[in-house]
Amino acid sequence: MAVEPASRTAVQGAFSGTALRADFPVFESSTKQGRRLAFLDAAASSPKPRAVIDALADTYAHHYANVHRGIYELSEDATNRFEGARRKVAAFVNAPSEREIVFVRNATEAINLVAYSWGRANLRPGDRVVTTQLEHHANIVPWQQLTREAGATLDYVAITDDGRLDLDDLRAKLADKPRLLAVAHVSNALGTINPVAEITAMAHQAGALVLVDAAQSAPHMPVDVQAIGCDFLALSGHKMLGPSGIGALWGRRELLDAMPPFMTGGSMIIRVTLDGAEWNEVPAKFEAGTPAIAEAVGLGAAIDYLTGLGMHNVREHERYLFEHAWAALGEIPGVRRLGPDDPDTHGGVISFVLDGIHPHDVATIFDHEGVAVRAGHHCAQPVMQRYDVPATTRASFYVYNDLDDVEALAGAIRATQQIFGA
Ligand SMILES: Cc1ncc(COP(=O)(O)O)c(C=O)c1O
């Protein structure tokens, strides 16, 4: 079945996903069934381009030593590369200073850092924190723990039937003067792109700080902390073509300066006596122990690769694929698509359910068809509860995808329905 243009507005992006497949070694081999791999699970973790794999290997082979300690050439070289990666992350999110970039393992750790450090220092009994019903568990559970411990209250902004944040409900929650709002830029379970700049302005007006979970936006669209106006932003390297084990927290300098350390030990101190310790400056204050050195350099290489494509182009490419895929799935009877219809507010993630077929069966049959998708609750169980489904099947697009992948997705759905006699 050939995929027809979704609409007259769907415009081919500035680069070809088909051509970019050559940059990703994982696409050199076919699947066990001898099929071309249609990889539609970047939202869980993305494949790595050769440039990132080479940067990792080169760092370990020729430039590796511990950082910020050695006064020998190799250590200084490693430190320069590690700090160079920090500058790349800062430029990527338009941070005013690279000192506001804290390297962490992933977005989960970035959010926990804020919950533990800012939260435990600032939240008092009776205070409120607001998050939303469309968050990943990483942006729910740390706030549940924090508010429980502090004797504070956690409120959730509701979502609409078509998967958008209910801004009237947000307004109502903000009227209770919360101390902090934690919100995803893009939902991993629905693909919704939230208007985070508008939301941040509303929250600030109410006196709340704002943490933006950019785990699903930083890989796929321009993210500018100054344009958003938020106070903290979390991202994961492994979802944006980088290695696993490296991510970043951006925070406003004055907030980071005032926050106590999250973890303590080596590297994060200036002076230690038997009576106590004096903290290092940010970001070192939040980077206790030996960091993920080569992985940070690998993240820098991923940023170079994405910046080379242009983040506006990445977004346009995914929008093009989304429009085609959304239309193709809409034409198949028995497919229920979740999330907003409007490509302006829907990123490259499509969550759907097939009538009468469990998503795990869907994903298993898809696998035989050479189509890799995620099936489950996507670490967003409150979203599943909201739409009264146990799970969904999720296809997520990235730079190396093309219309053949959209076609493979639609074909795999038809094959699954045929097997189940649906
Ligand atoms: C929206 C969102 N936030 C946070 C996370 C957590 O990311 P990580 O597992 O890399 O910490 C994810 C992962 O899927 C996500 O999609």
CSV table of C-alpha atoms and ligand atoms in Angstrom, one decimal:
chain,number,residue,atom,x,y,z
A,1,MET,CA,0.0,0.0,0.0
A,2,ALA,CA,1.5,3.3,-1.0
A,3,VAL,CA,1.2,6.2,1.4
A,4,GLU,CA,-0.6,9.1,-0.1
A,5,PRO,CA,0.3,12.7,0.8
A,6,ALA,CA,-1.6,13.4,4.1
A,7,SER,CA,-2.5,16.9,3.1
A,8,ARG,CA,-1.5,19.7,0.8
A,9,THR,CA,0.3,21.3,3.8
A,10,ALA,CA,2.7,18.3,4.4
A,11,VAL,CA,6.0,19.5,3.1
A,12,GLN,CA,9.0,17.3,2.7
A,13,GLY,CA,11.7,18.5,5.2
A,14,ALA,CA,15.1,19.9,4.4
A,15,PHE,CA,16.8,16.5,4.6
A,16,SER,CA,16.1,13.0,3.6
A,17,GLY,CA,15.5,10.4,6.3
A,18,THR,CA,16.3,7.7,3.8
A,19,ALA,CA,19.7,9.2,3.2
A,20,LEU,CA,20.5,9.7,6.9
A,21,ARG,CA,20.0,5.9,7.5
A,22,ALA,CA,23.5,5.5,6.1
A,23,ASP,CA,24.8,7.4,9.1
A,24,PHE,CA,23.4,4.8,11.6
A,25,PRO,CA,25.2,1.5,11.6
A,26,VAL,CA,22.1,-0.3,13.1
A,27,PHE,CA,20.4,0.0,9.7
A,28,GLU,CA,23.2,-1.9,8.0
A,29,SER,CA,21.7,-5.2,8.9
A,30,SER,CA,18.2,-6.4,8.2
A,31,THR,CA,15.9,-8.0,10.8
A,32,LYS,CA,15.9,-11.7,11.6
A,33,GLN,CA,13.1,-12.1,9.0
A,34,GLY,CA,15.3,-10.4,6.4
A,35,ARG,CA,13.2,-7.2,6.4
A,36,ARG,CA,14.3,-3.6,6.3
A,37,LEU,CA,14.2,-2.3,9.9
A,38,ALA,CA,11.5,0.4,10.5
A,39,PHE,CA,12.7,1.7,13.8
A,40,LEU,CA,9.9,3.6,15.4
A,41,ASP,CA,10.9,3.7,19.0
A,42,ALA,CA,13.2,6.7,19.4
A,43,ALA,CA,11.0,8.0,22.2
A,44,ALA,CA,12.3,5.2,24.3
A,45,SER,CA,15.9,5.6,23.2
A,46,SER,CA,17.4,6.5,19.9
A,47,PRO,CA,19.9,4.7,17.7
A,48,LYS,CA,23.4,6.3,17.5
A,49,PRO,CA,25.0,7.8,14.4
A,50,ARG,CA,28.5,6.7,13.5
A,51,ALA,CA,29.8,10.2,14.6
A,52,VAL,CA,28.7,9.6,18.2
A,53,ILE,CA,30.0,6.0,18.3
A,54,ASP,CA,33.3,7.3,16.9
A,55,ALA,CA,33.5,10.1,19.4
A,56,LEU,CA,33.0,7.6,22.3
A,57,ALA,CA,35.6,5.2,20.9
A,58,ASP,CA,38.1,7.9,20.2
A,59,THR,CA,37.7,9.4,23.7
A,60,TYR,CA,38.2,6.0,25.3
A,61,ALA,CA,41.1,5.2,23.0
A,62,HIS,CA,43.1,8.4,22.9
A,63,HIS,CA,41.8,11.1,25.2
A,64,TYR,CA,40.7,9.3,28.4
A,65,ALA,CA,41.7,10.2,31.9
A,66,ASN,CA,39.8,11.5,34.9
A,67,VAL,CA,38.8,15.1,34.6
A,68,HIS,CA,39.3,18.2,36.8
A,69,ARG,CA,42.2,16.5,38.8
A,70,GLY,CA,45.3,15.6,36.8
A,71,ILE,CA,47.9,18.1,35.9
A,72,TYR,CA,49.2,16.0,33.1
A,73,GLU,CA,48.5,16.4,29.4
A,74,LEU,CA,46.0,13.6,29.0
A,75,SER,CA,43.8,14.7,31.9
A,76,GLU,CA,43.8,18.3,30.7
A,77,ASP,CA,42.8,17.1,27.3
A,78,ALA,CA,40.0,15.0,28.8
A,79,THR,CA,38.9,18.0,30.9
A,80,ASN,CA,38.8,20.3,27.9
A,81,ARG,CA,36.7,17.8,25.9
A,82,PHE,CA,34.3,17.3,28.8
A,83,GLU,CA,33.9,21.0,29.4
A,84,GLY,CA,33.6,21.5,25.6
A,85,ALA,CA,30.6,19.2,25.7
A,86,ARG,CA,29.1,21.3,28.5
A,87,ARG,CA,29.4,24.4,26.3
A,88,LYS,CA,27.7,22.5,23.5
A,89,VAL,CA,24.8,21.6,25.7
A,90,ALA,CA,24.6,25.2,26.9
A,91,ALA,CA,24.5,26.5,23.3
A,92,PHE,CA,21.9,23.8,22.3
A,93,VAL,CA,19.4,25.0,24.9
A,94,ASN,CA,20.5,28.7,24.7
A,95,ALA,CA,21.6,28.8,28.3
A,96,PRO,CA,23.1,32.2,29.4
A,97,SER,CA,26.1,30.4,30.8
A,98,GLU,CA,27.6,26.9,30.6
A,99,ARG,CA,28.0,27.0,34.4
A,100,GLU,CA,24.3,26.5,34.5
A,101,ILE,CA,24.6,23.1,32.9
A,102,VAL,CA,24.8,20.2,35.4
A,103,PHE,CA,25.8,16.9,33.9
A,104,VAL,CA,23.6,14.1,35.3
A,105,ARG,CA,22.8,10.5,34.2
A,106,ASN,CA,19.4,11.3,32.5
A,107,ALA,CA,16.3,13.4,32.8
A,108,THR,CA,15.1,11.3,35.7
A,109,GLU,CA,18.2,12.3,37.7
A,110,ALA,CA,17.8,15.9,36.7
A,111,ILE,CA,14.3,16.1,38.0
A,112,ASN,CA,15.2,14.2,41.2
A,113,LEU,CA,18.1,16.6,41.7
A,114,VAL,CA,15.7,19.5,41.8
A,115,ALA,CA,13.2,17.6,44.0
A,116,TYR,CA,15.8,16.6,46.5
A,117,SER,CA,17.9,19.8,46.5
A,118,TRP,CA,15.5,22.7,45.8
A,119,GLY,CA,12.5,20.8,47.1
A,120,ARG,CA,13.8,19.7,50.5
A,121,ALA,CA,15.4,23.2,51.1
A,122,ASN,CA,12.3,25.2,50.2
A,123,LEU,CA,9.1,23.2,50.6
A,124,ARG,CA,7.2,23.7,53.9
A,125,PRO,CA,4.1,22.0,55.3
A,126,GLY,CA,1.0,23.4,53.5
A,127,ASP,CA,2.9,24.4,50.3
A,128,ARG,CA,1.8,23.1,47.0
A,129,VAL,CA,3.5,21.7,43.9
A,130,VAL,CA,1.7,21.3,40.6
A,131,THR,CA,2.4,18.7,37.9
A,132,THR,CA,0.1,17.4,35.2
A,133,GLN,CA,-1.7,14.3,34.3
A,134,LEU,CA,0.2,13.8,31.1
A,135,GLU,CA,3.7,13.4,32.7
A,136,HIS,CA,6.1,10.6,32.5
A,137,HIS,CA,6.5,8.9,35.9
A,138,ALA,CA,9.9,10.7,36.2
A,139,ASN,CA,8.0,13.9,36.5
A,140,ILE,CA,5.4,12.6,38.9
A,141,VAL,CA,7.0,10.2,41.5
A,142,PRO,CA,9.8,12.6,42.7
A,143,TRP,CA,7.1,15.2,43.4
A,144,GLN,CA,4.9,12.7,45.2
A,145,GLN,CA,7.8,11.7,47.4
A,146,LEU,CA,8.8,15.3,48.0
A,147,THR,CA,5.4,16.6,48.9
A,148,ARG,CA,4.7,13.6,51.1
A,149,GLU,CA,7.9,14.1,53.1
A,150,ALA,CA,7.3,17.9,53.3
A,151,GLY,CA,3.7,17.7,54.3
A,152,ALA,CA,2.9,19.6,51.1
A,153,THR,CA,0.2,19.0,48.5
A,154,LEU,CA,0.6,17.8,44.9
A,155,ASP,CA,-1.9,18.9,42.3
A,156,TYR,CA,-2.3,17.6,38.8
A,157,VAL,CA,-3.5,19.6,35.8
A,158,ALA,CA,-6.1,17.7,33.9
A,159,ILE,CA,-5.9,16.8,30.2
A,160,THR,CA,-8.6,17.3,27.6
A,161,ASP,CA,-10.2,14.4,25.6
A,162,ASP,CA,-7.8,15.1,22.7
A,163,GLY,CA,-4.7,15.0,24.9
A,164,ARG,CA,-3.9,18.7,25.5
A,165,LEU,CA,-3.3,20.3,28.9
A,166,ASP,CA,-6.5,22.0,30.2
A,167,LEU,CA,-5.3,25.5,30.6
A,168,ASP,CA,-8.4,26.5,32.6
A,169,ASP,CA,-7.6,23.8,35.1
A,170,LEU,CA,-4.0,25.0,35.1
A,171,ARG,CA,-5.2,28.5,35.9
A,172,ALA,CA,-7.3,27.1,38.8
A,173,LYS,CA,-4.4,25.1,40.2
A,174,LEU,CA,-2.1,28.2,40.0
A,175,ALA,CA,-4.7,30.3,41.9
A,176,ASP,CA,-3.7,28.2,44.9
A,177,LYS,CA,-0.2,29.7,44.7
A,178,PRO,CA,2.0,26.6,44.3
A,179,ARG,CA,5.8,26.9,44.8
A,180,LEU,CA,6.7,25.0,41.7
A,181,LEU,CA,5.1,23.7,38.4
A,182,ALA,CA,6.7,20.7,36.8
A,183,VAL,CA,5.6,20.1,33.2
A,184,ALA,CA,6.6,18.2,30.1
A,185,HIS,CA,7.4,20.1,27.0
A,186,VAL,CA,6.3,17.1,24.9
A,187,SER,CA,4.3,14.1,26.1
A,188,ASN,CA,6.0,10.8,25.5
A,189,ALA,CA,2.7,8.9,25.7
A,190,LEU,CA,0.5,11.2,23.5
A,191,GLY,CA,2.9,13.3,21.5
A,192,THR,CA,1.3,16.6,22.7
A,193,ILE,CA,3.5,19.7,22.4
A,194,ASN,CA,2.7,21.9,25.4
A,195,PRO,CA,2.8,25.7,25.1
A,196,VAL,CA,5.6,25.8,27.7
A,197,ALA,CA,6.4,29.5,27.2
A,198,GLU,CA,2.8,30.5,27.8
A,199,ILE,CA,2.5,28.1,30.7
A,200,THR,CA,5.7,29.4,32.3
A,201,ALA,CA,4.4,33.0,32.1
A,202,MET,CA,1.2,32.0,33.8
A,203,ALA,CA,3.1,30.1,36.5
A,204,HIS,CA,5.5,33.0,37.1
A,205,GLN,CA,2.6,35.4,37.4
A,206,ALA,CA,1.3,33.1,40.2
A,207,GLY,CA,4.7,33.1,41.9
A,208,ALA,CA,5.7,29.5,41.0
A,209,LEU,CA,9.0,28.3,39.7
A,210,VAL,CA,8.8,26.2,36.5
A,211,LEU,CA,10.7,23.0,35.7
A,212,VAL,CA,10.3,21.8,32.1
A,213,ASP,CA,10.9,18.2,31.3
A,214,ALA,CA,12.5,18.4,27.8
A,215,ALA,CA,13.3,14.7,27.5
A,216,GLN,CA,11.0,14.4,24.5
A,217,SER,CA,11.5,17.9,23.1
A,218,ALA,CA,15.2,18.6,23.1
A,219,PRO,CA,15.9,15.7,20.7
A,220,HIS,CA,13.2,16.9,18.2
A,221,MET,CA,12.8,20.7,18.1
A,222,PRO,CA,14.6,23.9,19.0
A,223,VAL,CA,14.6,24.3,22.8
A,224,ASP,CA,15.5,27.7,24.1
A,225,VAL,CA,15.4,28.1,27.9
A,226,GLN,CA,15.5,31.9,27.6
A,227,ALA,CA,12.6,32.0,25.2
A,228,ILE,CA,10.6,29.6,27.3
A,229,GLY,CA,11.5,31.6,30.4
A,230,CYS,CA,11.6,28.5,32.7
A,231,ASP,CA,13.7,28.0,35.8
A,232,PHE,CA,14.9,24.4,35.3
A,233,LEU,CA,15.0,22.1,32.3
A,234,ALA,CA,15.8,18.4,32.1
A,235,LEU,CA,17.1,16.3,29.2
A,236,SER,CA,18.5,12.9,28.5
A,237,GLY,CA,21.4,12.2,26.0
A,238,HIS,CA,20.3,8.8,25.0
A,239,LYS,CA,17.0,10.0,23.4
A,240,MET,CA,18.8,12.6,21.2
A,241,LEU,CA,21.3,10.3,19.5
A,242,GLY,CA,23.8,10.5,22.4
A,243,PRO,CA,25.1,7.8,24.7
A,244,SER,CA,23.1,6.5,27.7
A,245,GLY,CA,24.3,7.5,31.1
A,246,ILE,CA,24.5,11.2,30.3
A,247,GLY,CA,21.9,13.9,30.6
A,248,ALA,CA,21.7,17.5,31.7
A,249,LEU,CA,19.9,19.8,34.1
A,250,TRP,CA,19.8,23.5,33.2
A,251,GLY,CA,19.0,25.8,36.1
A,252,ARG,CA,19.0,29.5,36.7
A,253,ARG,CA,22.4,30.4,38.2
A,254,GLU,CA,20.9,32.1,41.3
A,255,LEU,CA,18.7,29.1,42.0
A,256,LEU,CA,21.5,26.6,41.6
A,257,ASP,CA,23.8,28.8,43.7
A,258,ALA,CA,21.3,28.8,46.6
A,259,MET,CA,20.5,25.1,46.4
A,260,PRO,CA,22.3,22.6,48.7
A,261,PRO,CA,24.1,19.7,47.0
A,262,PHE,CA,22.1,16.6,45.9
A,263,MET,CA,24.9,14.1,46.3
A,264,THR,CA,28.1,14.6,48.3
A,265,GLY,CA,31.6,13.3,48.0
A,266,GLY,CA,34.6,14.0,45.8
A,267,SER,CA,34.7,16.8,43.2
A,268,MET,CA,31.9,18.8,44.7
A,269,ILE,CA,33.9,20.3,47.6
A,270,ILE,CA,36.5,23.1,48.0
A,271,ARG,CA,37.7,22.0,51.4
A,272,VAL,CA,37.0,19.1,53.8
A,273,THR,CA,38.0,18.9,57.4
A,274,LEU,CA,37.0,16.4,60.0
A,275,ASP,CA,34.4,18.9,61.1
A,276,GLY,CA,32.7,19.5,57.8
A,277,ALA,CA,33.0,20.6,54.2
A,278,GLU,CA,32.7,23.6,52.0
A,279,TRP,CA,30.9,23.2,48.7
A,280,ASN,CA,32.4,23.9,45.3
A,281,GLU,CA,30.8,26.3,42.9
A,282,VAL,CA,28.1,25.3,40.4
A,283,PRO,CA,28.1,23.1,38.4
A,284,ALA,CA,30.8,21.1,40.3
A,285,LYS,CA,28.6,21.4,43.5
A,286,PHE,CA,26.1,19.0,41.8
A,287,GLU,CA,28.6,16.7,40.2
A,288,ALA,CA,29.9,14.5,43.0
A,289,GLY,CA,32.3,11.7,42.0
A,290,THR,CA,33.8,10.8,38.6
A,291,PRO,CA,31.3,11.8,35.9
A,292,ALA,CA,30.5,10.1,32.6
A,293,ILE,CA,33.4,11.6,30.7
A,294,ALA,CA,33.4,9.9,27.3
A,295,GLU,CA,29.5,9.9,27.4
A,296,ALA,CA,29.5,13.7,27.8
A,297,VAL,CA,31.8,14.0,24.8
A,298,GLY,CA,29.5,11.6,22.9
A,299,LEU,CA,26.6,13.9,23.8
A,300,GLY,CA,28.5,16.8,22.4
A,301,ALA,CA,29.0,14.8,19.1
A,302,ALA,CA,25.2,14.1,19.0
A,303,ILE,CA,24.6,17.8,19.5
A,304,ASP,CA,27.0,18.6,16.6
A,305,TYR,CA,25.1,16.1,14.4
A,306,LEU,CA,21.7,17.5,15.3
A,307,THR,CA,22.9,21.1,15.0
A,308,GLY,CA,24.3,20.2,11.5
A,309,LEU,CA,20.9,19.1,10.5
A,310,GLY,CA,19.3,22.2,12.1
A,311,MET,CA,16.7,21.7,14.9
A,312,HIS,CA,14.0,23.5,12.9
A,313,ASN,CA,14.6,21.1,10.0
A,314,VAL,CA,14.4,18.1,12.5
A,315,ARG,CA,11.0,19.4,13.7
A,316,GLU,CA,9.8,19.9,10.1
A,317,HIS,CA,11.0,16.5,9.1
A,318,GLU,CA,9.0,14.9,11.9
A,319,ARG,CA,6.0,17.0,11.3
A,320,TYR,CA,6.0,15.8,7.7
A,321,LEU,CA,6.2,12.1,8.8
A,322,PHE,CA,3.6,12.8,11.5
A,323,GLU,CA,1.1,14.2,9.0
A,324,HIS,CA,1.5,11.3,6.7
A,325,ALA,CA,1.3,8.7,9.5
A,326,TRP,CA,-1.6,10.3,11.3
A,327,ALA,CA,-3.6,10.4,8.0
A,328,ALA,CA,-2.6,6.8,7.1
A,329,LEU,CA,-3.7,5.5,10.5
A,330,GLY,CA,-6.9,7.5,10.3
A,331,GLU,CA,-7.9,5.6,7.1
A,332,ILE,CA,-7.7,2.2,8.7
A,333,PRO,CA,-10.9,1.1,10.4
A,334,GLY,CA,-10.4,-0.1,14.0
A,335,VAL,CA,-7.5,2.2,14.8
A,336,ARG,CA,-8.0,4.7,17.7
A,337,ARG,CA,-5.4,7.5,17.7
A,338,LEU,CA,-4.7,9.3,20.9
A,339,GLY,CA,-3.5,12.9,21.2
A,340,PRO,CA,-4.1,16.1,19.3
A,341,ASP,CA,-5.1,16.2,15.6
A,342,ASP,CA,-3.3,19.4,15.0
A,343,PRO,CA,0.3,18.9,13.7
A,344,ASP,CA,1.3,22.2,15.4
A,345,THR,CA,0.7,20.7,18.8
A,346,HIS,CA,1.6,17.1,18.0
A,347,GLY,CA,5.3,16.0,17.8
A,348,GLY,CA,6.6,12.8,16.2
A,349,VAL,CA,5.0,10.4,18.6
A,350,ILE,CA,1.8,8.5,17.7
A,351,SER,CA,0.0,6.5,20.3
A,352,PHE,CA,-2.8,4.2,19.2
A,353,VAL,CA,-4.9,1.2,20.0
A,354,LEU,CA,-6.3,-1.4,17.7
A,355,ASP,CA,-9.9,-2.5,18.5
A,356,GLY,CA,-9.9,-5.9,20.3
A,357,ILE,CA,-6.1,-6.4,20.1
A,358,HIS,CA,-3.7,-5.9,23.1
A,359,PRO,CA,-0.8,-3.6,22.3
A,360,HIS,CA,1.7,-6.4,23.3
A,361,ASP,CA,0.3,-8.6,20.6
A,362,VAL,CA,0.4,-5.7,18.2
A,363,ALA,CA,4.1,-5.1,19.0
A,364,THR,CA,4.9,-8.8,18.7
A,365,ILE,CA,3.4,-9.1,15.2
A,366,PHE,CA,5.0,-5.7,14.2
A,367,ASP,CA,8.3,-7.2,15.1
A,368,HIS,CA,7.8,-10.0,12.6
A,369,GLU,CA,7.0,-7.3,10.1
A,370,GLY,CA,10.3,-5.5,10.8
A,371,VAL,CA,8.6,-2.6,12.6
A,372,ALA,CA,10.0,-1.8,16.1
A,373,VAL,CA,7.5,0.1,18.3
A,374,ARG,CA,6.9,0.3,22.0
A,375,ALA,CA,3.8,-1.2,23.6
A,376,GLY,CA,2.8,-0.6,27.2
A,377,HIS,CA,2.0,2.2,29.5
A,378,HIS,CA,5.1,4.2,28.5
A,379,CYS,CA,5.8,5.0,32.1
A,380,ALA,CA,2.8,7.3,32.0
A,381,GLN,CA,0.1,5.2,33.8
A,382,PRO,CA,-2.1,8.3,34.7
A,383,VAL,CA,-2.4,8.9,30.9
A,384,MET,CA,-3.6,5.3,30.4
A,385,GLN,CA,-6.1,5.8,33.3
A,386,ARG,CA,-7.4,9.0,31.7
A,387,TYR,CA,-8.2,7.3,28.4
A,388,ASP,CA,-9.3,4.1,30.1
A,389,VAL,CA,-6.8,1.9,28.2
A,390,PRO,CA,-4.4,-0.6,29.8
A,391,ALA,CA,-1.7,0.3,27.3
A,392,THR,CA,-1.1,1.7,23.8
A,393,THR,CA,1.1,1.0,20.9
A,394,ARG,CA,3.5,3.9,20.2
A,395,ALA,CA,5.3,4.7,17.0
A,396,SER,CA,7.9,7.5,17.4
A,397,PHE,CA,9.7,9.1,14.5
A,398,TYR,CA,13.2,10.6,14.2
A,399,VAL,CA,15.7,11.9,11.7
A,400,TYR,CA,16.4,8.6,10.0
A,401,ASN,CA,12.7,7.7,9.3
A,402,ASP,CA,11.0,8.2,6.0
A,403,LEU,CA,7.8,7.4,4.2
A,404,ASP,CA,8.8,3.8,3.8
A,405,ASP,CA,8.6,3.6,7.6
A,406,VAL,CA,5.2,5.1,7.6
A,407,GLU,CA,4.1,2.6,4.9
A,408,ALA,CA,5.6,-0.2,7.0
A,409,LEU,CA,3.7,1.0,10.0
A,410,ALA,CA,0.4,1.1,8.2
A,411,GLY,CA,1.1,-2.3,6.6
A,412,ALA,CA,2.0,-3.9,10.0
A,413,ILE,CA,-1.4,-2.7,11.4
A,414,ARG,CA,-3.3,-4.3,8.5
A,415,ALA,CA,-1.3,-7.5,8.9
A,416,THR,CA,-2.0,-7.6,12.6
A,417,GLN,CA,-5.7,-7.0,12.0
A,418,GLN,CA,-5.8,-9.8,9.5
A,419,ILE,CA,-4.1,-12.2,11.9
A,420,PHE,CA,-6.7,-11.4,14.5
A,421,GLY,CA,-9.6,-11.4,12.0
A,422,ALA,CA,-10.4,-7.8,13.0
B,1,LIG,C1,8.8,12.9,28.9
B,1,LIG,C2,9.8,12.1,29.6
B,1,LIG,N1,10.3,12.5,30.7
B,1,LIG,C3,11.3,11.8,31.4
B,1,LIG,C4,11.8,10.6,30.9
B,1,LIG,C5,12.8,9.9,31.6
B,1,LIG,O1,13.9,9.8,30.8
B,1,LIG,P1,15.2,8.9,31.3
B,1,LIG,O2,14.7,7.5,31.4
B,1,LIG,O3,16.2,9.1,30.3
B,1,LIG,O4,15.6,9.5,32.6
B,1,LIG,C6,11.2,10.1,29.7
B,1,LIG,C7,11.7,8.8,29.2
B,1,LIG,O5,11.0,8.2,28.4
B,1,LIG,C8,10.2,10.8,29.0
B,1,LIG,O6,9.7,10.4,27.9
